[in-house]
Amino acid sequence: MVVYEAARAMCGLKNVWSKDIGPAIAVLQLFLSSPKATLRFAAVRTLNKVAVTLPYAVSTCNLDMDNLITDSNRSIATLAITTLLKTGNESSIERLMKQINNFMSDISDEFKVVVVEAILSLCVKFPSKYRLLLGFLSNILRDEGGFEYKKAIVEAILAIIGHIPECKEIGLTHLCEFIEDCEFTYLSTKILNLLGTMGPTTHVPNKYIRYIYNRVLLENPYVRASAVSALARFGAKLENLKPSIIVLLRRCLYDTDDEVRDRAAFYLKALESPDPELTSRLILEDFKVPLTNLEISVQEYLAAPSEAPFDLSAVPTVEVQKPRETSTSGTKVSGQPSSAAPPAASTYAFGPSAAADKRKKFIAQLAEQPKLAHLGELFKSSSTVELTESETEYVVNCVKHIFPTHIVFQFNCTNTLEEQVLENVFVQMQVPSGSGLKIESTIPATLLQNGVPGVTYVSVKRP
């Protein structure tokens, strides 16, 4: 082990040449044929790291690496084959790809990611083999695997498309096939955004529209919203496809989700505009106004409405932080701004704070419940905590209200199923034994219709 540690230390030195670590590579090569699995693993792992920066220095060990591909220890076999991918030549790629297929299903996702990264490096090194390597990545993309593994494959395909322009259409087709049965929202939205950007620049752009519109019909609201944006980009870039895109977007106006409907309505208005420059600016260009600035400006406009329409060009493009509440020492008793305050601060004043508005809303809701009238004054309300995923059939979140002697749990429930209406909806809670807490009353929601939020309360008496 002392010899191995010395060799590993030499290989870990920075700014060295192949000849400088030649003796260390020779020692590690001897360890590759050791009867001890620990030594073989240690040696091949070190050589794998060296191959990233000095592949030619490790190429002398390729024959020994070939023997490790069939090693009974899959970790050793994986490291051996990924090292060969980094150090091998173009003629050996097909043979290595066939050998990788034999054991990909037997290794963990962690080692599969290592294989994917090695294939990406190989494709960058030998661009002429992109068809073979993209086909392999597409095949393993359909296999079972976790999020990180699938994310590594998708990012590898995107990197290959960016590095080799000739493979753009093949890569996009593989990704389209993947999102037909993708369980990860993040990856689906990422691919749809790419299709909206690159799809219109391909030779046959209309073939991607079917894949995109399928997501509008079959996916969750987040993916549907991304698909609507991707469709709009096709309509904005390709005049011959605009009528078809408008028809598809009109269908999206009847979607059950607000975000999807709003996007469809916005993009329809933009595509139907007679000004092509305006259409391009609204759909294709990035929104340059910070959302914080837009929110503040809209609130100011609504607080003091005028006959003039809201002017988006007047919103500052440099992000302005929302002002915090200042102490009374910084303002006059009359409530007017102090002369010491900077003039820009008054431009983005809010009036009542968001926290105060939320408190008033909660007080009004609680006042509607006669069973809670005896609890006294509301002391504090917590932030909203999501109790379910947003894609579930019944979406529930909770807010805790603190009273002098009670805690009231407010459960906001939303039914996402169109064919079901729920009655007498309540949450059954249990308090820890010995805590002194006691459930005093439960107030159910009388009716829970599709898309209409309902509220149920549980009042707990504190010791």
XYZ file of C-alpha atoms in Angstrom:
463
model
C 0.000 0.000 0.000
C 2.952 2.330 0.607
C 4.025 1.854 -3.010
C 0.489 2.534 -4.228
C 0.133 5.690 -2.113
C 3.445 6.971 -3.477
C 2.296 6.320 -7.059
C -1.072 7.967 -6.388
C 0.647 11.024 -4.899
C 2.842 11.374 -7.982
C -0.161 11.119 -10.297
C -1.944 13.800 -8.269
C 0.787 16.404 -8.834
C -0.181 19.447 -10.878
C 1.560 20.722 -14.003
C 3.427 17.486 -14.765
C 4.215 15.832 -18.107
C 3.609 12.242 -19.111
C 7.281 11.363 -18.695
C 7.268 12.744 -15.139
C 4.673 10.244 -13.946
C 5.870 7.357 -16.146
C 7.299 5.345 -13.199
C 4.064 5.791 -11.221
C 1.982 4.597 -14.202
C 4.208 1.531 -14.519
C 3.626 0.636 -10.847
C -0.129 1.070 -11.195
C -0.057 -1.121 -14.296
C 1.410 -3.946 -12.191
C -1.382 -3.558 -9.676
C -3.983 -4.028 -12.432
C -3.120 -7.739 -12.530
C -3.026 -8.154 -8.736
C -5.095 -11.027 -7.277
C -6.454 -8.588 -4.652
C -9.598 -6.778 -5.796
C -8.816 -3.786 -3.563
C -5.500 -3.162 -5.317
C -7.048 -3.579 -8.764
C -9.812 -1.133 -7.860
C -7.391 1.413 -6.386
C -5.100 1.241 -9.405
C -7.825 1.516 -12.040
C -9.519 4.377 -10.172
C -6.280 6.363 -10.073
C -5.578 5.682 -13.749
C -9.131 6.767 -14.563
C -8.471 10.155 -12.960
C -5.142 10.557 -14.739
C -6.768 9.720 -18.086
C -8.846 12.906 -17.880
C -5.794 15.153 -18.264
C -3.074 12.808 -19.615
C -4.778 10.098 -21.693
C -1.634 9.224 -23.656
C 0.269 8.492 -20.464
C -2.341 5.897 -19.501
C -2.701 4.380 -22.980
C 0.226 2.037 -22.238
C -2.084 0.204 -19.815
C -4.872 -0.412 -22.342
C -4.087 -4.114 -22.762
C -4.347 -4.707 -19.014
C -7.518 -2.607 -18.911
C -9.089 -4.862 -21.563
C -8.669 -7.835 -19.245
C -10.490 -5.984 -16.450
C -13.637 -5.424 -18.531
C -14.753 -8.947 -17.623
C -13.773 -8.580 -13.961
C -16.309 -10.062 -11.538
C -16.291 -6.781 -9.606
C -18.565 -4.476 -11.603
C -17.021 -1.338 -10.117
C -13.611 -2.351 -11.458
C -15.084 -3.287 -14.839
C -16.877 0.073 -15.101
C -13.771 2.091 -14.260
C -11.725 0.022 -16.694
C -14.070 0.564 -19.602
C -14.505 4.298 -18.927
C -10.719 4.639 -18.804
C -10.491 2.842 -22.142
C -13.079 5.222 -23.569
C -10.810 8.117 -22.597
C -7.575 6.575 -23.845
C -8.684 4.352 -26.736
C -8.566 5.143 -30.441
C -11.366 5.587 -32.938
C -11.226 2.022 -34.215
C -11.936 0.551 -30.762
C -15.102 2.545 -30.052
C -17.614 0.067 -31.529
C -16.082 -2.853 -29.631
C -16.198 -0.920 -26.367
C -19.818 0.116 -26.919
C -20.847 -3.527 -27.330
C -19.038 -4.481 -24.124
C -20.652 -1.635 -22.188
C -24.110 -2.844 -23.210
C -23.445 -6.181 -21.546
C -23.211 -4.823 -18.010
C -24.966 -1.418 -17.930
C -28.010 -2.981 -16.263
C -25.859 -4.489 -13.489
C -24.193 -1.331 -12.170
C -25.514 1.469 -9.965
C -26.624 4.878 -11.256
C -23.477 6.441 -9.809
C -21.245 4.385 -12.116
C -23.663 4.819 -15.011
C -23.110 8.577 -14.741
C -19.351 7.955 -14.997
C -19.937 5.977 -18.208
C -22.104 8.769 -19.647
C -19.449 11.381 -18.912
C -16.808 9.200 -20.572
C -18.984 8.798 -23.677
C -19.419 12.567 -23.880
C -15.639 13.050 -23.772
C -15.240 10.392 -26.448
C -17.779 12.068 -28.741
C -15.991 15.394 -28.412
C -12.705 13.638 -29.197
C -14.032 11.685 -32.205
C -16.921 13.705 -33.732
C -17.317 11.297 -36.657
C -18.714 8.657 -34.264
C -21.603 10.814 -33.053
C -24.298 8.581 -34.608
C -23.119 5.521 -32.714
C -22.658 7.363 -29.429
C -25.933 9.281 -29.646
C -27.731 6.030 -30.410
C -26.221 4.449 -27.310
C -27.224 7.398 -25.125
C -30.732 7.292 -26.544
C -31.055 3.583 -25.742
C -29.959 3.926 -22.128
C -32.193 6.986 -21.761
C -35.186 4.654 -22.150
C -33.950 2.295 -19.430
C -34.933 2.556 -15.790
C -32.919 5.021 -13.717
C -32.993 7.861 -11.219
C -33.154 11.593 -11.832
C -29.405 12.294 -11.670
C -28.671 9.507 -14.147
C -31.294 10.692 -16.642
C -30.208 14.300 -16.155
C -26.585 13.347 -16.957
C -27.702 11.652 -20.201
C -29.861 14.599 -21.290
C -27.086 17.097 -20.564
C -24.601 14.904 -22.457
C -26.878 14.888 -25.520
C -27.303 18.672 -25.259
C -23.529 19.114 -25.042
C -22.996 16.924 -28.104
C -25.615 18.914 -30.049
C -23.841 22.131 -29.096
C -20.404 20.776 -30.052
C -21.382 18.994 -33.286
C -23.987 20.996 -35.281
C -24.497 18.128 -37.761
C -26.115 15.968 -35.107
C -28.716 18.548 -34.043
C -31.708 16.886 -35.696
C -30.756 13.375 -34.580
C -30.254 14.570 -31.008
C -33.546 16.486 -30.952
C -35.393 13.430 -32.257
C -33.942 11.262 -29.479
C -34.989 13.833 -26.878
C -38.502 14.040 -28.374
C -38.871 10.293 -27.999
C -37.673 10.516 -24.405
C -40.235 13.120 -23.288
C -43.032 10.873 -24.592
C -42.494 8.822 -21.435
C -40.529 11.081 -19.078
C -41.429 11.095 -15.395
C -39.236 14.085 -14.448
C -40.834 17.524 -14.856
C -37.485 19.353 -14.805
C -36.119 17.349 -17.736
C -39.329 17.651 -19.757
C -39.423 21.450 -19.409
C -35.711 21.694 -20.215
C -36.133 19.677 -23.409
C -39.264 21.590 -24.452
C -37.397 24.866 -24.048
C -34.612 23.485 -26.256
C -37.137 22.350 -28.880
C -38.679 25.813 -28.932
C -35.248 27.358 -29.482
C -33.648 24.896 -31.927
C -36.652 23.187 -33.518
C -37.602 26.056 -35.873
C -34.048 26.131 -37.292
C -34.094 22.487 -38.467
C -34.830 21.287 -42.008
C -38.233 19.796 -41.111
C -39.432 21.825 -38.113
C -43.083 20.748 -38.275
C -42.267 17.176 -37.197
C -41.474 18.420 -33.673
C -44.861 20.092 -33.214
C -46.595 16.748 -32.682
C -44.236 15.845 -29.832
C -44.700 19.247 -28.215
C -48.485 19.308 -28.480
C -48.666 15.784 -27.001
C -47.217 17.292 -23.812
C -50.098 19.790 -23.732
C -52.552 16.903 -23.774
C -50.858 14.449 -21.447
C -48.651 16.210 -18.896
C -48.889 18.183 -15.643
C -49.433 21.992 -15.649
C -45.721 22.871 -15.492
C -44.901 20.834 -18.588
C -48.050 22.016 -20.396
C -47.039 25.647 -19.815
C -43.553 24.977 -21.219
C -45.083 23.233 -24.232
C -47.301 26.268 -24.941
C -44.225 28.530 -24.893
C -42.381 26.179 -27.248
C -45.298 26.160 -29.706
C -45.409 29.962 -29.680
C -41.742 30.127 -30.681
C -42.470 28.013 -33.750
C -45.289 30.381 -34.713
C -43.108 33.448 -34.217
C -40.160 32.116 -36.253
C -41.989 30.280 -39.058
C -44.659 32.231 -40.919
C -45.919 29.139 -42.803
C -46.660 27.348 -39.518
C -48.294 30.298 -37.753
C -51.920 29.428 -38.711
C -51.504 25.863 -37.373
C -49.878 27.113 -34.180
C -52.716 29.595 -33.620
C -55.252 26.750 -33.902
C -53.350 24.704 -31.311
C -53.012 27.660 -28.954
C -56.759 28.345 -29.169
C -57.354 24.846 -27.862
C -55.073 25.611 -24.925
C -57.417 28.429 -23.855
C -59.677 25.757 -22.332
C -56.946 24.223 -20.181
C -57.756 23.658 -16.505
C -54.616 25.488 -15.305
C -54.434 29.292 -15.044
C -50.801 29.517 -16.121
C -51.391 27.490 -19.279
C -54.466 29.549 -20.230
C -52.689 32.845 -19.532
C -49.689 31.883 -21.653
C -51.908 30.697 -24.497
C -53.924 33.948 -24.440
C -50.764 36.086 -24.342
C -49.059 34.234 -27.194
C -52.244 34.276 -29.306
C -52.476 38.033 -28.950
C -48.805 38.381 -29.876
C -49.015 36.063 -32.909
C -52.152 37.771 -34.219
C -50.488 41.183 -34.025
C -49.956 42.802 -37.473
C -46.545 44.031 -36.313
C -43.980 41.201 -36.809
C -41.361 43.125 -34.856
C -43.659 43.297 -31.831
C -44.431 39.568 -32.142
C -40.739 38.725 -32.217
C -39.987 41.006 -29.257
C -42.771 39.561 -27.106
C -42.114 35.882 -27.824
C -38.495 35.413 -28.850
C -36.629 38.009 -26.811
C -35.911 37.553 -23.114
C -37.949 39.655 -20.709
C -35.444 42.313 -19.648
C -37.478 43.939 -16.871
C -36.876 42.426 -13.391
C -40.103 40.981 -12.015
C -39.615 42.794 -8.705
C -39.568 46.149 -10.497
C -42.615 45.200 -12.557
C -44.544 44.162 -9.443
C -43.780 47.428 -7.659
C -44.672 49.545 -10.692
C -47.972 47.730 -11.251
C -48.900 48.154 -7.579
C -48.173 51.861 -7.802
C -50.259 52.156 -10.975
C -53.198 50.350 -9.373
C -52.927 52.447 -6.219
C -53.250 55.667 -8.251
C -55.001 54.730 -11.515
C -55.109 57.160 -14.407
C -56.594 57.290 -17.882
C -53.161 56.726 -19.422
C -52.307 53.039 -20.040
C -49.567 51.333 -18.059
C -46.189 52.031 -19.701
C -43.824 49.045 -19.535
C -40.923 51.102 -20.883
C -41.057 53.263 -17.738
C -40.214 50.313 -15.489
C -36.532 50.432 -14.423
C -34.365 47.658 -15.875
C -31.975 47.702 -12.897
C -33.448 45.599 -10.120
C -34.643 47.576 -7.114
C -34.929 45.888 -3.738
C -38.259 46.107 -1.972
C -37.898 48.611 0.881
C -38.119 47.314 4.417
C -40.229 48.968 7.049
C -38.269 51.818 8.612
C -38.323 52.919 12.211
C -40.298 55.979 13.284
C -37.070 57.923 13.746
C -36.659 58.018 9.975
C -40.087 59.583 9.294
C -42.069 62.540 10.501
C -45.048 62.151 12.819
C -47.409 63.152 10.009
C -46.320 60.110 8.008
C -44.614 62.118 5.291
C -41.105 61.045 4.215
C -38.257 62.606 6.110
C -36.030 65.007 4.257
C -33.105 62.723 5.087
C -34.636 59.844 3.139
C -33.416 59.408 -0.460
C -35.977 60.609 -3.039
C -35.968 57.264 -4.877
C -37.363 55.499 -1.827
C -40.775 57.156 -2.181
C -40.995 56.028 -5.802
C -41.269 52.399 -4.708
C -43.274 52.762 -1.498
C -45.820 49.986 -1.024
C -48.451 51.421 1.320
C -49.678 48.538 3.537
C -47.110 45.764 3.805
C -47.748 42.310 2.393
C -47.589 40.819 5.891
C -50.297 43.197 7.158
C -52.539 42.375 4.199
C -52.122 38.674 4.817
C -52.923 39.108 8.520
C -56.134 40.968 7.680
C -57.116 38.205 5.274
C -56.601 35.514 7.923
C -58.542 37.499 10.550
C -61.456 37.871 8.134
C -61.465 34.151 7.360
C -61.337 33.153 11.026
C -64.097 35.607 11.927
C -66.460 33.699 9.618
C -66.226 30.625 11.889
C -68.499 30.899 14.972
C -66.705 28.027 16.727
C -63.515 30.102 16.792
C -65.059 33.365 18.036
C -64.112 32.712 21.690
C -60.370 32.307 21.014
C -59.545 36.000 21.406
C -57.115 38.113 19.413
C -54.881 36.513 16.781
C -51.248 36.789 17.884
C -49.346 35.458 14.853
C -49.802 33.347 11.723
C -47.114 31.120 10.247
C -46.058 30.963 6.629
C -47.836 28.502 4.360
C -46.429 24.965 4.391
C -47.174 22.639 1.461
C -48.282 19.211 2.684
C -48.633 17.562 -0.737
C -47.031 17.725 -4.162
C -48.634 20.148 -6.596
C -49.382 17.320 -9.079
C -51.439 15.213 -6.646
C -55.211 14.714 -6.930
C -55.862 16.713 -3.754
C -53.495 19.603 -3.005
C -53.269 20.603 0.665
C -51.260 23.286 2.479
C -51.378 24.438 6.090
C -51.148 27.693 8.043
C -50.857 27.797 11.864
C -52.626 30.602 13.748
C -51.437 31.290 17.298
C -53.974 32.520 19.879
C -53.481 33.152 23.629
C -54.585 29.628 24.637
C -55.119 27.868 21.302
C -53.455 26.911 18.042
C -55.695 26.801 14.963
C -54.508 24.773 11.979
C -55.955 26.064 8.721
C -55.831 23.477 5.915
C -56.369 24.901 2.425
C -57.536 22.068 0.153
C -57.917 22.007 -3.638
C -59.615 19.224 -5.598
C -57.939 18.763 -9.018
C -60.278 16.010 -10.245
C -62.980 17.243 -12.616
C -65.265 14.252 -12.164
C -65.406 14.356 -8.362
C -67.033 16.690 -5.817
C -66.190 16.137 -2.150
C -68.464 16.945 0.780
C -67.743 17.382 4.483
C -63.961 17.462 3.994
C -61.833 17.515 7.145
C -58.317 16.628 8.314
C -57.950 14.112 11.127
C -55.105 15.128 13.423
C -53.371 13.402 16.329
C -51.480 15.193 19.094
C -48.442 13.649 20.848
C -49.290 11.962 24.108
C -48.011 13.793 27.171
C -47.713 17.098 25.294
C -50.688 18.663 27.073
C -52.292 19.545 23.729
C -55.950 18.693 23.205
C -57.990 18.785 19.984
C -60.988 20.948 20.837
C -62.919 21.156 17.565
C -62.741 20.343 13.853
C -64.525 22.518 11.280
C -64.956 20.715 7.938
C -65.211 22.252 4.487
C -68.807 21.672 3.364
C -68.014 21.286 -0.346
C -64.831 20.825 -2.389
C -65.397 21.316 -6.118
C -62.834 21.031 -8.876
C -60.423 23.975 -8.844
C -62.276 25.831 -6.054
C -60.176 25.957 -2.845
C -61.858 24.915 0.387
C -60.756 25.503 3.977
C -61.035 23.204 6.996
C -59.872 24.072 10.513
C -58.634 22.120 13.553
C -58.547 23.965 16.887
C -56.041 22.660 19.447
C -56.025 23.868 23.072
C -52.608 24.590 24.544
C -51.681 23.736 28.189
